[in-house]
Coordinates of C-alpha atoms in Angstrom, one line a residue:
Chain S
M1 CA 29.9 -66.4 97.4
A2 CA 32.1 -63.6 98.4
A3 CA 33.7 -63.5 95.0
M4 CA 30.3 -63.5 93.4
S5 CA 29.2 -60.6 95.6
R6 CA 32.4 -58.8 94.9
V7 CA 31.8 -59.3 91.1
L8 CA 28.2 -58.1 91.4
R9 CA 29.3 -55.1 93.5
A10 CA 31.9 -54.2 90.9
A11 CA 29.4 -54.6 88.1
A12 CA 26.9 -52.4 90.0
A13 CA 29.5 -49.8 90.5
W14 CA 30.6 -49.9 87.0
A15 CA 27.0 -49.6 85.8
A16 CA 26.3 -46.7 88.2
R17 CA 29.5 -45.0 87.0
R18 CA 28.3 -45.5 83.4
A19 CA 24.8 -44.2 84.1
G20 CA 26.2 -41.3 86.2
S21 CA 28.6 -40.2 83.5
A22 CA 26.0 -40.4 80.8
G23 CA 23.7 -38.4 82.9
I24 CA 26.2 -35.6 83.3
T25 CA 27.3 -35.2 79.7
G26 CA 24.6 -36.3 77.3
T27 CA 26.7 -36.8 74.3
T28 CA 28.9 -39.6 75.4
G29 CA 26.2 -42.2 75.7
I30 CA 26.5 -45.4 73.9
T31 CA 24.8 -45.0 70.5
G32 CA 24.2 -47.7 67.8
I33 CA 22.9 -51.1 68.4
A34 CA 25.0 -52.0 71.4
P35 CA 22.8 -53.0 74.4
R36 CA 22.4 -50.2 76.8
L37 CA 20.9 -49.8 80.2
P38 CA 17.5 -48.1 80.5
G39 CA 17.7 -44.5 81.4
T40 CA 20.8 -43.9 79.4
L41 CA 20.6 -40.6 77.6
V42 CA 21.2 -40.6 73.8
P43 CA 21.6 -37.5 71.7
V44 CA 18.7 -35.7 70.0
R45 CA 15.9 -38.1 69.2
H46 CA 12.2 -37.3 68.2
S47 CA 12.8 -33.6 68.5
G48 CA 10.3 -31.0 67.2
D49 CA 12.5 -29.3 64.6
H50 CA 13.9 -30.7 61.3
G51 CA 15.1 -33.9 62.7
K52 CA 18.4 -35.5 63.0
R53 CA 21.0 -34.0 60.6
M54 CA 21.9 -36.4 57.9
F55 CA 24.5 -36.3 55.2
I56 CA 22.5 -37.3 52.3
I57 CA 24.6 -38.6 49.4
K58 CA 23.2 -37.5 46.0
A59 CA 24.6 -36.4 42.7
T60 CA 25.7 -32.7 42.4
S61 CA 23.1 -30.2 41.4
F62 CA 25.7 -27.3 41.3
Y63 CA 26.0 -27.2 37.5
D64 CA 22.3 -27.6 36.9
S65 CA 21.3 -24.9 39.4
R66 CA 24.1 -22.6 38.0
F67 CA 22.9 -23.1 34.5
L68 CA 19.3 -22.3 35.4
S69 CA 20.2 -19.3 37.5
L70 CA 22.3 -17.9 34.6
L71 CA 19.5 -18.6 32.2
R72 CA 17.0 -16.7 34.3
F73 CA 19.4 -13.9 34.7
Y74 CA 20.1 -13.4 31.0
F75 CA 16.5 -14.0 30.0
F76 CA 15.3 -11.4 32.4
L77 CA 18.1 -8.9 31.8
T78 CA 16.4 -7.8 28.5
G79 CA 13.1 -9.5 29.0
I80 CA 12.0 -7.3 31.9
P81 CA 12.8 -4.0 30.2
V82 CA 11.0 -5.2 27.1
A83 CA 8.0 -6.3 28.9
V84 CA 7.8 -3.0 30.8
L85 CA 8.1 -1.1 27.5
L86 CA 5.4 -3.1 25.8
T87 CA 3.1 -2.7 28.7
Y88 CA 3.7 1.0 28.8
I89 CA 3.2 1.4 25.0
N90 CA 0.0 -0.9 24.9
I91 CA -1.7 0.8 27.9
F92 CA -0.7 4.4 27.8
V93 CA 0.0 5.1 24.1
G94 CA -2.6 2.7 22.6
E95 CA -3.4 1.7 19.1
A96 CA -4.6 4.0 16.4
E97 CA -8.3 4.4 15.4
L98 CA -9.6 3.9 11.9
A99 CA -10.8 7.0 10.3
E100 CA -11.8 8.2 6.8
I101 CA -9.2 10.2 5.0
P102 CA -10.0 13.8 5.3
E103 CA -10.7 15.9 2.2
G104 CA -7.5 17.2 0.6
Y105 CA -5.2 15.5 3.1
V106 CA -2.6 13.0 1.9
P107 CA -1.6 10.8 4.8
E108 CA 2.1 10.0 5.4
H109 CA 3.1 6.4 4.7
W110 CA 3.3 5.4 8.4
E111 CA -0.3 6.6 9.0
Y112 CA -1.6 3.5 7.4
Y113 CA -0.6 1.2 10.3
K114 CA -2.5 0.6 13.6
H115 CA -0.1 -0.4 16.3
P116 CA 2.3 2.4 17.5
I117 CA 5.5 0.3 17.3
T118 CA 4.6 -0.6 13.7
R119 CA 4.1 3.0 12.9
W120 CA 7.4 3.9 14.5
I121 CA 9.2 1.3 12.5
A122 CA 7.5 2.3 9.3
R123 CA 8.4 5.9 10.0
Y124 CA 12.0 5.8 11.2
V125 CA 13.5 2.4 10.1
L126 CA 11.9 1.4 6.8
D127 CA 11.7 3.2 3.5
P128 CA 8.3 4.5 2.3
P129 CA 6.8 2.0 -0.2
E130 CA 6.6 4.7 -2.7
K131 CA 10.4 5.0 -2.6
N132 CA 10.7 1.3 -3.1
Y133 CA 8.3 1.4 -6.0
E134 CA 10.2 4.2 -7.7
K135 CA 13.5 2.4 -7.1
D136 CA 12.1 -0.8 -8.8
M137 CA 10.8 1.3 -11.7
A138 CA 14.2 3.1 -12.0
L139 CA 16.0 -0.2 -12.1
L140 CA 13.5 -1.5 -14.7
D141 CA 14.1 1.7 -16.8
V142 CA 17.8 1.2 -16.9
E143 CA 17.5 -2.4 -17.9
V144 CA 14.9 -1.5 -20.6
R145 CA 17.2 1.0 -22.2
K146 CA 20.1 -1.4 -22.0
S147 CA 18.1 -4.2 -23.7
E148 CA 16.9 -1.7 -26.3
L149 CA 20.5 -0.7 -27.2
R150 CA 21.6 -4.2 -27.3
L151 CA 18.9 -5.1 -29.7
L152 CA 19.8 -2.1 -31.9
E153 CA 23.4 -3.1 -31.8
L154 CA 22.6 -6.7 -32.9
E155 CA 20.4 -5.4 -35.7
A156 CA 23.1 -3.0 -36.9
R157 CA 25.7 -5.6 -36.9
R158 CA 23.5 -8.0 -38.9
L159 CA 22.8 -5.4 -41.5
M160 CA 26.4 -4.2 -41.8
R161 CA 27.5 -7.7 -42.2
H162 CA 24.9 -8.3 -44.8
R163 CA 25.2 -5.1 -46.8
G164 CA 28.8 -4.4 -46.2
D165 CA 28.4 -0.7 -46.5
G166 CA 29.0 0.2 -42.9
P167 CA 32.0 1.0 -40.8
W168 CA 32.1 -2.6 -39.3
Y169 CA 33.2 -5.8 -40.9
H170 CA 36.1 -4.5 -42.9
Y171 CA 38.7 -7.1 -43.5
E172 CA 42.2 -6.5 -44.6
T173 CA 42.8 -7.9 -48.1
P174 CA 46.1 -7.9 -50.0
D175 CA 46.8 -5.0 -52.5
K176 CA 45.5 -5.9 -56.0
N177 CA 48.8 -4.7 -57.5
L178 CA 50.6 -7.5 -55.7
V179 CA 48.5 -10.3 -57.4
D180 CA 50.5 -12.3 -60.0
N181 CA 48.2 -12.9 -62.9
S182 CA 50.9 -14.6 -65.1
M183 CA 49.4 -18.0 -64.7
K184 CA 46.1 -16.8 -65.8
A185 CA 47.6 -14.8 -68.8
T186 CA 47.4 -17.7 -71.3
P187 CA 44.3 -19.7 -71.7
D188 CA 45.9 -23.1 -72.1
N189 CA 47.1 -23.7 -68.5
Chain N
M1 CA -12.3 -2.3 22.1
P2 CA -12.1 -3.2 18.4
E3 CA -14.8 -1.6 16.5
D4 CA -17.7 -3.5 15.1
H5 CA -18.1 -3.7 11.3
D6 CA -20.7 -1.7 9.5
W7 CA -24.1 -3.2 10.4
E8 CA -25.8 -1.6 7.4
A9 CA -23.7 -3.6 5.0
Y10 CA -25.3 -6.9 6.0
K11 CA -28.4 -6.8 8.0
V12 CA -28.7 -9.6 10.5
P13 CA -32.3 -10.8 10.8
P14 CA -33.8 -10.0 14.2
T15 CA -33.5 -12.6 16.9
R16 CA -36.6 -14.7 17.6
T17 CA -35.9 -15.5 21.2
P18 CA -39.2 -16.4 22.8
V19 CA -40.4 -14.3 25.8
S20 CA -40.6 -16.5 28.8
E21 CA -43.4 -16.1 31.3
R22 CA -42.9 -16.9 34.9
T23 CA -45.0 -19.8 36.2
T24 CA -43.4 -20.3 39.6
S25 CA -42.6 -18.0 42.4
V26 CA -39.2 -19.5 42.9
P27 CA -36.6 -16.9 41.8
N28 CA -34.5 -17.7 38.8
P29 CA -31.0 -18.8 40.0
V30 CA -29.6 -17.6 36.7
D31 CA -30.1 -14.1 38.0
Y32 CA -27.9 -14.7 41.0
F33 CA -25.1 -16.2 38.8
Q34 CA -25.6 -13.2 36.5
T35 CA -25.0 -10.6 39.3
A36 CA -22.1 -12.7 40.7
F37 CA -20.4 -12.7 37.3
N38 CA -21.1 -8.9 37.0
Y39 CA -19.5 -8.1 40.3
V40 CA -16.5 -10.5 40.0
F41 CA -15.5 -10.2 36.5
D42 CA -17.5 -7.6 34.6
A43 CA -17.2 -4.5 36.7
P44 CA -13.5 -4.7 37.5
V45 CA -12.6 -5.4 33.8
T46 CA -14.9 -2.6 32.6
F47 CA -13.5 -0.2 35.1
I48 CA -9.8 -0.9 34.1
R49 CA -10.8 -0.7 30.4
D50 CA -12.5 2.6 30.9
W51 CA -9.4 3.9 32.8
I52 CA -7.2 2.8 30.0
E53 CA -9.5 4.4 27.4
R54 CA -9.6 7.7 29.3
W55 CA -5.7 7.7 29.4
Q56 CA -5.4 6.9 25.7
N57 CA -8.0 9.5 24.6
K58 CA -5.7 12.3 25.7
N59 CA -3.6 11.9 22.5
K60 CA -5.6 10.2 19.9
F61 CA -4.1 9.4 16.5
Y62 CA -5.7 7.7 13.5
Y63 CA -4.8 5.3 10.7
Y64 CA -6.4 5.1 7.3
H65 CA -7.0 2.7 4.6
Q66 CA -4.8 3.5 1.6
K67 CA -6.5 4.4 -1.6
F68 CA -4.5 3.5 -4.7
R69 CA -5.0 5.3 -7.9
R70 CA -6.1 3.3 -10.9
V71 CA -3.3 2.9 -13.5
P72 CA -3.6 1.6 -17.1
D73 CA -4.3 -2.1 -17.3
L74 CA -2.1 -4.7 -18.8
S75 CA -4.3 -4.8 -21.9
Q76 CA -3.8 -1.0 -22.3
C77 CA 0.0 -1.1 -22.1
L78 CA 2.1 -0.9 -25.3
E79 CA 4.4 -3.8 -26.0
G80 CA 7.8 -3.4 -24.5
D81 CA 6.7 -0.8 -22.0
Y82 CA 8.0 -2.6 -19.0
L83 CA 7.2 0.3 -16.6
C84 CA 3.6 0.0 -17.6
Y85 CA 3.8 -3.7 -17.2
Y86 CA 5.2 -3.3 -13.6
E87 CA 2.4 -0.9 -12.5
A88 CA -0.3 -3.1 -14.1
E89 CA 1.1 -6.1 -12.3
A90 CA 1.1 -4.3 -8.9
Q91 CA -2.5 -3.2 -9.6
W92 CA -3.5 -6.8 -10.6
R93 CA -2.0 -8.2 -7.3
R94 CA -3.8 -5.6 -5.2
D95 CA -7.1 -6.5 -7.0
R96 CA -6.6 -10.1 -6.5
M97 CA -6.1 -9.6 -2.7
V98 CA -9.3 -7.6 -2.6
D99 CA -11.2 -10.3 -4.4
Q100 CA -9.8 -12.9 -2.0
E101 CA -11.1 -10.8 0.9
I102 CA -14.5 -10.5 -0.8
V103 CA -14.8 -14.3 -1.1
E104 CA -13.7 -14.6 2.5
I105 CA -16.4 -12.2 3.7
V106 CA -19.1 -14.0 1.8
R107 CA -18.0 -17.3 3.2
E108 CA -18.1 -15.9 6.7
R109 CA -21.7 -14.6 6.1
V110 CA -22.7 -18.1 5.0
A111 CA -21.1 -19.7 8.1
A112 CA -22.8 -17.1 10.3
C113 CA -26.2 -17.7 8.7
K114 CA -25.8 -21.6 9.1
Q115 CA -24.8 -21.1 12.7
R116 CA -27.8 -18.7 13.3
E117 CA -30.5 -20.8 11.6
G118 CA -29.4 -24.2 12.8
P119 CA -31.8 -26.8 11.5
N120 CA -33.5 -24.3 9.1
Q121 CA -30.3 -23.5 7.3
F122 CA -31.2 -25.2 4.0
Q123 CA -34.3 -23.0 3.5
N124 CA -33.4 -19.7 5.2
C125 CA -29.8 -19.3 4.0
A126 CA -30.5 -20.0 0.3
K127 CA -29.7 -16.3 -0.7
E128 CA -26.3 -16.4 1.0
V129 CA -25.5 -19.8 -0.4
A130 CA -26.4 -18.7 -3.9
L131 CA -24.2 -15.5 -3.5
L132 CA -21.3 -17.7 -2.3
A133 CA -21.7 -20.0 -5.3
Q134 CA -21.7 -17.0 -7.7
V135 CA -18.8 -15.3 -6.1
T136 CA -16.7 -18.4 -5.9
K137 CA -17.5 -19.3 -9.6
A138 CA -16.5 -15.8 -10.6
Y139 CA -13.2 -16.0 -8.6
Q140 CA -12.4 -19.4 -10.1
D141 CA -13.1 -18.1 -13.6
R142 CA -10.8 -15.1 -13.2
Y143 CA -8.0 -16.4 -10.9
G144 CA -8.7 -20.1 -10.8
D145 CA -6.0 -22.4 -12.2
L146 CA -3.1 -19.8 -12.6
G147 CA -1.1 -21.5 -10.0
Y148 CA 1.4 -20.0 -7.6
H149 CA 3.3 -18.2 -10.3
G150 CA 0.2 -16.7 -11.8
N151 CA 0.6 -13.0 -12.8
A152 CA -1.3 -10.4 -14.7
R153 CA 0.0 -11.7 -18.0
T154 CA -1.2 -15.3 -17.4
C155 CA -4.5 -14.0 -16.1
L156 CA -4.9 -11.9 -19.3
M157 CA -4.1 -15.0 -21.4
K158 CA -6.7 -17.0 -19.6
Q159 CA -9.2 -14.3 -20.2
K160 CA -8.3 -14.3 -23.9
H161 CA -8.8 -18.1 -24.1
R162 CA -12.2 -17.8 -22.3
M163 CA -13.3 -15.2 -24.8
M164 CA -12.2 -17.4 -27.6
E165 CA -14.1 -20.3 -26.3
E166 CA -17.2 -18.2 -25.8
R167 CA -16.8 -16.9 -29.3
K168 CA -16.4 -20.4 -30.7
A169 CA -19.4 -21.6 -28.7
A170 CA -21.5 -18.7 -30.0
Q171 CA -20.5 -19.5 -33.6
E172 CA -21.4 -23.1 -33.2
N173 CA -24.7 -22.3 -31.7
Q174 CA -25.7 -20.2 -34.8

């Protein structure tokens, strides 16, 4: 009886000490599934902010997000200036209007295009189509003359070979004084 | 805004929308939708477009349709005159592009007529359909089966064969 009361009193003191210590510092309460006394404080539960901090284990997104970030950076590095330039040109410069060719006026070769960027490219980058035309005609002219000369040469060669009266097709023959006619001198050989 | 085409070139027949007479005193809800559309979409867009046009009208510049001089045809070129061949070939290609656009325009007219007339198309669109048949037959006769590598020379040969067939048929008919 006395031993029982002494055990009970020790247990009660021990419980009180536990409850008292947990009450003073709120982080050393027993967590987990161990049985605990009612009134024991446990750390942050059902709070209003983002909840208990968890260490979520997932695959790394470092490389993916770095790739996408670099992609966006290099895309917009030239994309944004180009977009701003195109917006400026299309809104503030605008496209050309169609008009009849005035009397006695020969338009330049870039004035046949509508969009200002096309006109700029036709004016400063590309050659005028008349120049291209003339270049093609010049090339054709050279080739025509070459082909005419080649045909003439073939005709001349054919005629000289046939007639034998031209400067070509001369073959070295032995001197007629060197020919020994002695075996043809008598008719009975 | 892009300009409209020349309305005098192809006169669209007048619309025959019937005039509706009001039989109820209930206001037409379509009017409210119309005004809502005007205020929400039409007015801001028109305002911005007018602002842009005012800005662009400060320095206007024009573009023209190029007019090419006529050069001697392939049938007028001397044999071996490759420069004349080149110019005739370029002119033939330009003419073929023009003819393709002509056929395209006539086809669009027929399609527009069919869309406009609806169930009456077979009677009311007869002129446009006849014109399309004539134009496509002419195109087929001239540029028809030349193929991808067709050029002025093959087209001239095709014309020569056509004329020979006609002459043969005329002689047989006599």
